[in-house]
Amino acid sequence: MRERITARVLLLDPADRILLMKGRLPSDPKAPGAWFTVGGGVEEGESVREAAAREILEETGFTGADIGEVLFVGEQIHHDRKGRPVLVRESFLLARCGGGEPSREGWQALEREFVDDIRWWTLEALAACDEPMFPTDLVARLAEHVGGR
């Protein structure tokens, strides 16, 4: 089975809001969307932190984010457009930025096709959200790092 190494970012603004994207998987484009963190694949010769910085820039336009160490890791199996399984190994990092309106100018064609929304969330709004989100324990993970904790 093919593997894909990814850097996922819990990107916080000065008000401790997290930036999430809502989208669908290319393997199931008609499925309802889910909220997920900024991030993507680690390229050849790139560290997870370098990939996180690149992904923040590409997906939001924000520069100068303060990127921390890996907080937790996970893995899941997704399928590519041809239905082949791909083991996705995820490293989740906490990062802080100045906030503002994210830019979509750096989005690749795949993101333009499958990402429906991008917005900031407070922890309270996220906890009240009844839509799917990934990772599924994001609220608990995030609560450990916001509000002065």
CSV table of N, CA and C in Angstrom, one decimal:
chain,number,residue,atom,x,y,z
A,1,MET,N,0.9,-1.2,0.0
A,1,MET,CA,0.0,0.0,0.0
A,1,MET,C,0.9,1.2,0.0
A,2,ARG,N,0.5,2.2,-0.8
A,2,ARG,CA,1.3,3.4,-0.9
A,2,ARG,C,1.1,4.2,0.4
A,3,GLU,N,2.1,5.0,0.9
A,3,GLU,CA,2.1,5.8,2.1
A,3,GLU,C,2.2,7.3,1.7
A,4,ARG,N,1.5,8.1,2.4
A,4,ARG,CA,1.7,9.6,2.2
A,4,ARG,C,1.9,10.2,3.6
A,5,ILE,N,3.0,10.9,3.7
A,5,ILE,CA,3.4,11.5,5.0
A,5,ILE,C,2.9,13.0,4.9
A,6,THR,N,2.2,13.4,6.0
A,6,THR,CA,1.6,14.7,5.9
A,6,THR,C,1.9,15.5,7.2
A,7,ALA,N,1.9,16.8,7.0
A,7,ALA,CA,2.0,17.8,8.1
A,7,ALA,C,0.6,18.5,8.3
A,8,ARG,N,0.0,18.3,9.4
A,8,ARG,CA,-1.3,19.0,9.7
A,8,ARG,C,-1.1,20.0,10.7
A,9,VAL,N,-1.7,21.2,10.6
A,9,VAL,CA,-1.4,22.3,11.4
A,9,VAL,C,-2.6,22.8,12.2
A,10,LEU,N,-2.5,22.8,13.5
A,10,LEU,CA,-3.5,23.5,14.4
A,10,LEU,C,-3.1,25.0,14.4
A,11,LEU,N,-3.6,25.7,13.4
A,11,LEU,CA,-3.2,27.1,13.2
A,11,LEU,C,-4.1,28.0,14.0
A,12,LEU,N,-3.5,28.7,15.0
A,12,LEU,CA,-4.2,29.6,15.9
A,12,LEU,C,-3.9,31.1,15.6
A,13,ASP,N,-4.9,31.9,15.7
A,13,ASP,CA,-4.7,33.4,15.6
A,13,ASP,C,-4.5,33.9,17.1
A,14,PRO,N,-4.3,35.3,17.2
A,14,PRO,CA,-4.0,35.8,18.5
A,14,PRO,C,-5.2,35.6,19.5
A,15,ALA,N,-6.4,35.4,19.0
A,15,ALA,CA,-7.6,35.2,19.8
A,15,ALA,C,-7.8,33.7,20.1
A,16,ASP,N,-6.8,32.9,19.8
A,16,ASP,CA,-6.9,31.4,20.0
A,16,ASP,C,-8.0,30.8,19.2
A,17,ARG,N,-8.3,31.4,18.1
A,17,ARG,CA,-9.2,30.7,17.1
A,17,ARG,C,-8.4,29.8,16.2
A,18,ILE,N,-9.0,28.7,15.8
A,18,ILE,CA,-8.3,27.8,14.9
A,18,ILE,C,-8.9,27.9,13.5
A,19,LEU,N,-8.0,27.9,12.5
A,19,LEU,CA,-8.4,28.0,11.1
A,19,LEU,C,-8.6,26.6,10.6
A,20,LEU,N,-9.9,26.3,10.1
A,20,LEU,CA,-10.2,25.0,9.5
A,20,LEU,C,-10.7,25.2,8.1
A,21,MET,N,-10.5,24.1,7.3
A,21,MET,CA,-11.0,24.1,6.0
A,21,MET,C,-12.1,23.0,5.9
A,22,LYS,N,-13.1,23.2,5.1
A,22,LYS,CA,-14.2,22.3,4.9
A,22,LYS,C,-14.1,21.7,3.5
A,23,GLY,N,-14.0,20.4,3.3
A,23,GLY,CA,-13.9,19.9,2.0
A,23,GLY,C,-14.3,18.4,2.0
A,24,ARG,N,-14.1,17.9,0.8
A,24,ARG,CA,-14.5,16.5,0.5
A,24,ARG,C,-13.3,15.8,-0.1
A,25,LEU,N,-13.3,14.5,0.1
A,25,LEU,CA,-12.2,13.7,-0.4
A,25,LEU,C,-12.3,13.5,-1.9
A,26,PRO,N,-11.3,13.5,-2.7
A,26,PRO,CA,-11.4,13.2,-4.1
A,26,PRO,C,-11.9,11.9,-4.5
A,27,SER,N,-11.8,10.9,-3.5
A,27,SER,CA,-12.3,9.6,-3.8
A,27,SER,C,-13.9,9.5,-3.6
A,28,ASP,N,-14.4,10.6,-3.0
A,28,ASP,CA,-15.9,10.6,-2.8
A,28,ASP,C,-16.4,12.1,-2.9
A,29,PRO,N,-16.3,12.6,-4.1
A,29,PRO,CA,-16.6,14.1,-4.3
A,29,PRO,C,-18.0,14.5,-4.0
A,30,LYS,N,-18.9,13.6,-3.9
A,30,LYS,CA,-20.3,13.9,-3.7
A,30,LYS,C,-20.7,13.8,-2.2
A,31,ALA,N,-19.8,13.3,-1.4
A,31,ALA,CA,-20.0,13.2,0.0
A,31,ALA,C,-20.1,14.5,0.7
A,32,PRO,N,-20.9,14.6,1.8
A,32,PRO,CA,-20.9,15.9,2.5
A,32,PRO,C,-19.5,16.2,3.0
A,33,GLY,N,-19.2,17.5,3.1
A,33,GLY,CA,-17.8,17.9,3.6
A,33,GLY,C,-17.6,17.7,5.0
A,34,ALA,N,-16.3,17.8,5.4
A,34,ALA,CA,-15.9,17.7,6.8
A,34,ALA,C,-14.9,18.8,7.0
A,35,TRP,N,-14.8,19.3,8.3
A,35,TRP,CA,-13.8,20.3,8.7
A,35,TRP,C,-12.5,19.6,9.0
A,36,PHE,N,-11.4,20.2,8.6
A,36,PHE,CA,-10.1,19.6,8.9
A,36,PHE,C,-9.1,20.7,9.0
A,37,THR,N,-7.9,20.4,9.5
A,37,THR,CA,-6.9,21.4,9.7
A,37,THR,C,-6.1,21.7,8.4
A,38,VAL,N,-5.5,22.8,8.4
A,38,VAL,CA,-4.6,23.2,7.3
A,38,VAL,C,-3.5,22.2,7.2
A,39,GLY,N,-3.0,22.0,6.1
A,39,GLY,CA,-1.8,21.1,5.9
A,39,GLY,C,-1.9,20.2,4.7
A,40,GLY,N,-0.9,19.4,4.5
A,40,GLY,CA,-0.8,18.5,3.3
A,40,GLY,C,0.5,17.7,3.3
A,41,GLY,N,0.8,17.2,2.2
A,41,GLY,CA,1.9,16.3,2.0
A,41,GLY,C,3.3,16.9,2.2
A,42,VAL,N,4.1,16.0,2.8
A,42,VAL,CA,5.5,16.4,3.0
A,42,VAL,C,6.3,16.0,1.7
A,43,GLU,N,6.9,17.0,1.1
A,43,GLU,CA,7.7,16.7,-0.1
A,43,GLU,C,9.0,16.1,0.1
A,44,GLU,N,9.6,15.5,-0.9
A,44,GLU,CA,10.9,14.9,-0.8
A,44,GLU,C,11.9,15.9,-0.3
A,45,GLY,N,12.7,15.5,0.7
A,45,GLY,CA,13.8,16.3,1.3
A,45,GLY,C,13.3,17.4,2.3
A,46,GLU,N,12.0,17.4,2.6
A,46,GLU,CA,11.4,18.4,3.4
A,46,GLU,C,11.1,17.8,4.8
A,47,SER,N,11.3,18.6,5.9
A,47,SER,CA,11.0,18.2,7.2
A,47,SER,C,9.5,18.4,7.4
A,48,VAL,N,8.9,17.8,8.4
A,48,VAL,CA,7.5,18.1,8.8
A,48,VAL,C,7.2,19.5,9.1
A,49,ARG,N,8.1,20.2,9.8
A,49,ARG,CA,8.0,21.6,10.1
A,49,ARG,C,8.1,22.5,8.8
A,50,GLU,N,9.0,22.1,8.0
A,50,GLU,CA,9.1,22.9,6.7
A,50,GLU,C,7.9,22.7,5.9
A,51,ALA,N,7.3,21.5,5.8
A,51,ALA,CA,6.1,21.2,5.1
A,51,ALA,C,4.9,22.0,5.7
A,52,ALA,N,4.9,22.1,7.0
A,52,ALA,CA,3.8,22.9,7.7
A,52,ALA,C,3.9,24.3,7.3
A,53,ALA,N,5.1,24.9,7.3
A,53,ALA,CA,5.3,26.3,6.9
A,53,ALA,C,4.8,26.6,5.5
A,54,ARG,N,5.2,25.6,4.6
A,54,ARG,CA,4.9,25.8,3.2
A,54,ARG,C,3.4,25.7,3.0
A,55,GLU,N,2.7,24.7,3.7
A,55,GLU,CA,1.3,24.5,3.6
A,55,GLU,C,0.5,25.7,4.1
A,56,ILE,N,1.0,26.3,5.2
A,56,ILE,CA,0.3,27.5,5.8
A,56,ILE,C,0.4,28.6,4.7
A,57,LEU,N,1.5,28.8,4.1
A,57,LEU,CA,1.6,29.8,3.1
A,57,LEU,C,0.7,29.5,1.9
A,58,GLU,N,0.8,28.3,1.4
A,58,GLU,CA,0.0,27.9,0.2
A,58,GLU,C,-1.5,28.0,0.5
A,59,GLU,N,-2.0,27.5,1.6
A,59,GLU,CA,-3.4,27.4,1.9
A,59,GLU,C,-4.0,28.7,2.5
A,60,THR,N,-3.2,29.6,3.0
A,60,THR,CA,-3.7,30.7,3.7
A,60,THR,C,-3.2,32.0,3.3
A,61,GLY,N,-1.9,32.0,2.7
A,61,GLY,CA,-1.2,33.2,2.4
A,61,GLY,C,-0.5,33.8,3.6
A,62,PHE,N,-0.6,33.3,4.8
A,62,PHE,CA,0.0,33.8,6.0
A,62,PHE,C,1.5,33.5,6.0
A,63,THR,N,2.3,34.5,6.3
A,63,THR,CA,3.7,34.3,6.4
A,63,THR,C,4.1,34.5,7.9
A,64,GLY,N,5.3,34.0,8.2
A,64,GLY,CA,5.8,34.2,9.6
A,64,GLY,C,5.1,33.5,10.7
A,65,ALA,N,4.4,32.4,10.4
A,65,ALA,CA,3.8,31.7,11.5
A,65,ALA,C,4.9,31.1,12.4
A,66,ASP,N,4.6,31.1,13.7
A,66,ASP,CA,5.4,30.5,14.7
A,66,ASP,C,5.0,29.0,14.8
A,67,ILE,N,5.8,28.1,14.3
A,67,ILE,CA,5.5,26.7,14.3
A,67,ILE,C,6.2,25.9,15.4
A,68,GLY,N,5.4,25.2,16.2
A,68,GLY,CA,6.0,24.4,17.3
A,68,GLY,C,6.3,23.0,16.8
A,69,GLU,N,6.6,22.2,17.8
A,69,GLU,CA,6.9,20.8,17.6
A,69,GLU,C,5.7,20.0,17.3
A,70,VAL,N,5.9,18.7,16.9
A,70,VAL,CA,4.7,17.8,16.7
A,70,VAL,C,4.1,17.5,18.0
A,71,LEU,N,2.7,17.7,18.1
A,71,LEU,CA,2.0,17.5,19.3
A,71,LEU,C,1.5,16.1,19.4
A,72,PHE,N,1.0,15.5,18.2
A,72,PHE,CA,0.5,14.2,18.2
A,72,PHE,C,0.6,13.7,16.8
A,73,VAL,N,0.5,12.4,16.6
A,73,VAL,CA,0.5,11.7,15.3
A,73,VAL,C,-0.7,10.8,15.1
A,74,GLY,N,-1.0,10.5,13.9
A,74,GLY,CA,-2.1,9.6,13.6
A,74,GLY,C,-1.9,9.0,12.2
A,75,GLU,N,-2.8,8.1,11.9
A,75,GLU,CA,-2.8,7.5,10.6
A,75,GLU,C,-4.2,7.0,10.3
A,76,GLN,N,-4.5,7.1,9.0
A,76,GLN,CA,-5.7,6.6,8.5
A,76,GLN,C,-5.6,6.2,7.0
A,77,ILE,N,-6.5,5.4,6.6
A,77,ILE,CA,-6.5,4.9,5.2
A,77,ILE,C,-7.5,5.7,4.4
A,78,HIS,N,-7.0,6.3,3.4
A,78,HIS,CA,-7.9,7.0,2.4
A,78,HIS,C,-7.7,6.3,1.1
A,79,HIS,N,-8.5,6.7,0.1
A,79,HIS,CA,-8.4,6.1,-1.2
A,79,HIS,C,-8.2,7.2,-2.2
A,80,ASP,N,-7.4,6.9,-3.2
A,80,ASP,CA,-7.1,7.9,-4.3
A,80,ASP,C,-8.3,7.9,-5.2
A,81,ARG,N,-8.2,8.7,-6.3
A,81,ARG,CA,-9.3,8.8,-7.2
A,81,ARG,C,-9.7,7.5,-7.9
A,82,LYS,N,-8.7,6.6,-8.0
A,82,LYS,CA,-8.8,5.3,-8.7
A,82,LYS,C,-9.3,4.3,-7.7
A,83,GLY,N,-9.5,4.6,-6.4
A,83,GLY,CA,-10.0,3.7,-5.4
A,83,GLY,C,-9.0,2.9,-4.7
A,84,ARG,N,-7.7,3.2,-5.0
A,84,ARG,CA,-6.6,2.5,-4.4
A,84,ARG,C,-6.3,3.0,-3.0
A,85,PRO,N,-6.1,2.1,-2.0
A,85,PRO,CA,-5.9,2.6,-0.6
A,85,PRO,C,-4.5,3.2,-0.5
A,86,VAL,N,-4.5,4.3,0.4
A,86,VAL,CA,-3.3,5.0,0.7
A,86,VAL,C,-3.2,5.2,2.2
A,87,LEU,N,-2.1,4.8,2.8
A,87,LEU,CA,-2.0,4.9,4.2
A,87,LEU,C,-1.4,6.4,4.5
A,88,VAL,N,-2.2,7.2,5.1
A,88,VAL,CA,-1.8,8.6,5.4
A,88,VAL,C,-1.3,8.7,6.8
A,89,ARG,N,0.0,9.0,6.9
A,89,ARG,CA,0.6,9.2,8.2
A,89,ARG,C,0.7,10.7,8.5
A,90,GLU,N,0.0,11.1,9.6
A,90,GLU,CA,-0.2,12.5,9.9
A,90,GLU,C,0.6,12.9,11.1
A,91,SER,N,1.3,14.1,11.0
A,91,SER,CA,1.9,14.7,12.2
A,91,SER,C,1.2,16.0,12.4
A,92,PHE,N,0.7,16.3,13.6
A,92,PHE,CA,-0.1,17.5,13.9
A,92,PHE,C,0.8,18.4,14.7
A,93,LEU,N,1.0,19.6,14.2
A,93,LEU,CA,1.8,20.6,14.8
A,93,LEU,C,0.9,21.8,15.2
A,94,LEU,N,1.3,22.5,16.3
A,94,LEU,CA,0.6,23.7,16.7
A,94,LEU,C,1.4,24.9,16.1
A,95,ALA,N,0.7,25.8,15.6
A,95,ALA,CA,1.3,27.0,15.0
A,95,ALA,C,0.5,28.2,15.3
A,96,ARG,N,1.1,29.4,15.5
A,96,ARG,CA,0.4,30.6,15.7
A,96,ARG,C,0.8,31.6,14.7
A,97,CYS,N,-0.2,32.4,14.3
A,97,CYS,CA,0.0,33.4,13.3
A,97,CYS,C,-0.8,34.7,13.7
A,98,GLY,N,-0.6,35.8,12.9
A,98,GLY,CA,-1.3,37.0,13.1
A,98,GLY,C,-2.7,37.1,12.9
A,99,GLY,N,-3.2,36.0,12.2
A,99,GLY,CA,-4.7,36.0,11.9
A,99,GLY,C,-5.0,36.8,10.6
A,100,GLY,N,-6.3,37.1,10.5
A,100,GLY,CA,-6.7,37.8,9.3
A,100,GLY,C,-7.5,36.9,8.3
A,101,GLU,N,-7.8,37.5,7.2
A,101,GLU,CA,-8.6,36.8,6.2
A,101,GLU,C,-7.6,35.9,5.4
A,102,PRO,N,-7.9,34.6,5.3
A,102,PRO,CA,-7.0,33.7,4.5
A,102,PRO,C,-7.1,34.0,3.0
A,103,SER,N,-6.1,33.8,2.3
A,103,SER,CA,-6.1,34.0,0.9
A,103,SER,C,-6.1,32.6,0.2
A,104,ARG,N,-6.8,32.5,-0.9
A,104,ARG,CA,-6.9,31.2,-1.6
A,104,ARG,C,-6.0,31.3,-2.9
A,105,GLU,N,-5.2,32.3,-3.0
A,105,GLU,CA,-4.4,32.5,-4.2
A,105,GLU,C,-3.4,31.3,-4.4
A,106,GLY,N,-2.9,30.7,-3.3
A,106,GLY,CA,-1.9,29.7,-3.5
A,106,GLY,C,-2.5,28.3,-3.6
A,107,TRP,N,-3.8,28.2,-3.7
A,107,TRP,CA,-4.5,26.9,-3.7
A,107,TRP,C,-4.1,26.2,-5.0
A,108,GLN,N,-3.9,24.9,-4.9
A,108,GLN,CA,-3.7,24.0,-6.1
A,108,GLN,C,-5.1,23.6,-6.7
A,109,ALA,N,-5.1,23.1,-7.9
A,109,ALA,CA,-6.4,22.7,-8.5
A,109,ALA,C,-7.2,21.8,-7.7
A,110,LEU,N,-6.6,20.8,-7.0
A,110,LEU,CA,-7.3,19.9,-6.2
A,110,LEU,C,-8.0,20.6,-5.0
A,111,GLU,N,-7.4,21.6,-4.4
A,111,GLU,CA,-8.0,22.3,-3.3
A,111,GLU,C,-9.1,23.2,-3.8
A,112,ARG,N,-9.0,23.8,-5.0
A,112,ARG,CA,-10.0,24.6,-5.5
A,112,ARG,C,-11.3,23.7,-5.9
A,113,GLU,N,-11.0,22.5,-6.2
A,113,GLU,CA,-12.1,21.6,-6.6
A,113,GLU,C,-12.9,21.0,-5.4
A,114,PHE,N,-12.1,20.7,-4.3
A,114,PHE,CA,-12.7,19.9,-3.2
A,114,PHE,C,-12.8,20.7,-1.9
A,115,VAL,N,-12.3,21.9,-1.8
A,115,VAL,CA,-12.4,22.6,-0.5
A,115,VAL,C,-13.5,23.7,-0.7
A,116,ASP,N,-14.5,23.6,0.1
A,116,ASP,CA,-15.7,24.4,0.0
A,116,ASP,C,-15.7,25.6,0.9
A,117,ASP,N,-14.9,25.6,2.0
A,117,ASP,CA,-14.9,26.8,2.9
A,117,ASP,C,-13.7,26.8,3.7
A,118,ILE,N,-13.3,27.9,4.2
A,118,ILE,CA,-12.2,28.1,5.2
A,118,ILE,C,-12.6,29.2,6.1
A,119,ARG,N,-12.4,28.9,7.4
A,119,ARG,CA,-12.8,30.0,8.4
A,119,ARG,C,-12.2,29.7,9.7
A,120,TRP,N,-12.2,30.8,10.6
A,120,TRP,CA,-11.7,30.7,11.9
A,120,TRP,C,-12.8,30.2,12.8
A,121,TRP,N,-12.5,29.4,13.8
A,121,TRP,CA,-13.4,28.9,14.8
A,121,TRP,C,-12.9,29.1,16.2
A,122,THR,N,-13.8,29.5,17.1
A,122,THR,CA,-13.5,29.6,18.5
A,122,THR,C,-13.6,28.1,19.0
A,123,LEU,N,-13.0,27.9,20.2
A,123,LEU,CA,-13.1,26.5,20.8
A,123,LEU,C,-14.6,26.2,21.1
A,124,GLU,N,-15.3,27.2,21.6
A,124,GLU,CA,-16.7,27.1,21.9
A,124,GLU,C,-17.6,26.7,20.7
A,125,ALA,N,-17.4,27.4,19.6
A,125,ALA,CA,-18.1,27.2,18.4
A,125,ALA,C,-17.8,25.8,17.8
A,126,LEU,N,-16.5,25.4,17.9
A,126,LEU,CA,-16.1,24.1,17.5
A,126,LEU,C,-16.8,23.0,18.3
A,127,ALA,N,-16.8,23.2,19.6
A,127,ALA,CA,-17.4,22.2,20.5
A,127,ALA,C,-18.9,22.0,20.2
A,128,ALA,N,-19.6,23.1,19.7
A,128,ALA,CA,-21.0,23.1,19.4
A,128,ALA,C,-21.3,22.6,18.0
A,129,CYS,N,-20.3,22.4,17.2
A,129,CYS,CA,-20.5,22.0,15.8
A,129,CYS,C,-20.9,20.6,15.7
A,130,ASP,N,-22.0,20.3,14.9
A,130,ASP,CA,-22.4,19.0,14.7
A,130,ASP,C,-22.0,18.4,13.4
A,131,GLU,N,-21.1,19.1,12.7
A,131,GLU,CA,-20.6,18.6,11.4
A,131,GLU,C,-19.4,17.7,11.6
A,132,PRO,N,-19.1,16.8,10.7
A,132,PRO,CA,-17.9,16.0,10.9
A,132,PRO,C,-16.6,16.9,10.9
A,133,MET,N,-15.6,16.4,11.7
A,133,MET,CA,-14.3,17.1,11.7
A,133,MET,C,-13.2,16.1,11.9
A,134,PHE,N,-12.1,16.4,11.4
A,134,PHE,CA,-10.9,15.5,11.6
A,134,PHE,C,-9.7,16.4,12.1
A,135,PRO,N,-9.0,15.9,13.0
A,135,PRO,CA,-9.3,14.6,13.7
A,135,PRO,C,-10.5,14.7,14.6
A,136,THR,N,-11.1,13.6,14.8
A,136,THR,CA,-12.4,13.6,15.5
A,136,THR,C,-12.3,14.1,16.9
A,137,ASP,N,-11.1,14.0,17.5
A,137,ASP,CA,-10.9,14.5,18.9
A,137,ASP,C,-10.3,15.9,18.9
A,138,LEU,N,-10.5,16.7,17.8
A,138,LEU,CA,-9.9,18.0,17.7
A,138,LEU,C,-10.2,18.9,18.9
A,139,VAL,N,-11.5,18.9,19.3
A,139,VAL,CA,-11.9,19.9,20.4
A,139,VAL,C,-11.1,19.6,21.6
A,140,ALA,N,-11.0,18.3,22.0
A,140,ALA,CA,-10.2,18.0,23.2
A,140,ALA,C,-8.7,18.3,23.0
A,141,ARG,N,-8.2,18.0,21.9
A,141,ARG,CA,-6.8,18.3,21.6
A,141,ARG,C,-6.5,19.8,21.7
A,142,LEU,N,-7.4,20.6,21.1
A,142,LEU,CA,-7.2,22.0,21.0
A,142,LEU,C,-7.4,22.6,22.4
A,143,ALA,N,-8.3,22.1,23.2
A,143,ALA,CA,-8.6,22.7,24.6
A,143,ALA,C,-7.3,22.6,25.4
A,144,GLU,N,-6.4,21.7,25.1
A,144,GLU,CA,-5.1,21.6,25.9
A,144,GLU,C,-4.2,22.8,25.6
A,145,HIS,N,-4.5,23.6,24.5
A,145,HIS,CA,-3.5,24.6,24.1
A,145,HIS,C,-4.0,26.0,23.9
A,146,VAL,N,-5.3,26.2,24.2
A,146,VAL,CA,-5.9,27.5,24.1
A,146,VAL,C,-6.4,28.0,25.5
A,147,GLY,N,-6.6,29.3,25.6
A,147,GLY,CA,-7.1,29.9,26.8
A,147,GLY,C,-6.2,29.9,27.9
A,148,GLY,N,-4.9,30.0,27.6
A,148,GLY,CA,-3.9,30.1,28.7
A,148,GLY,C,-3.5,28.8,29.3
A,149,ARG,N,-4.0,27.7,28.8
A,149,ARG,CA,-3.7,26.4,29.4
A,149,ARG,C,-2.3,25.9,29.0
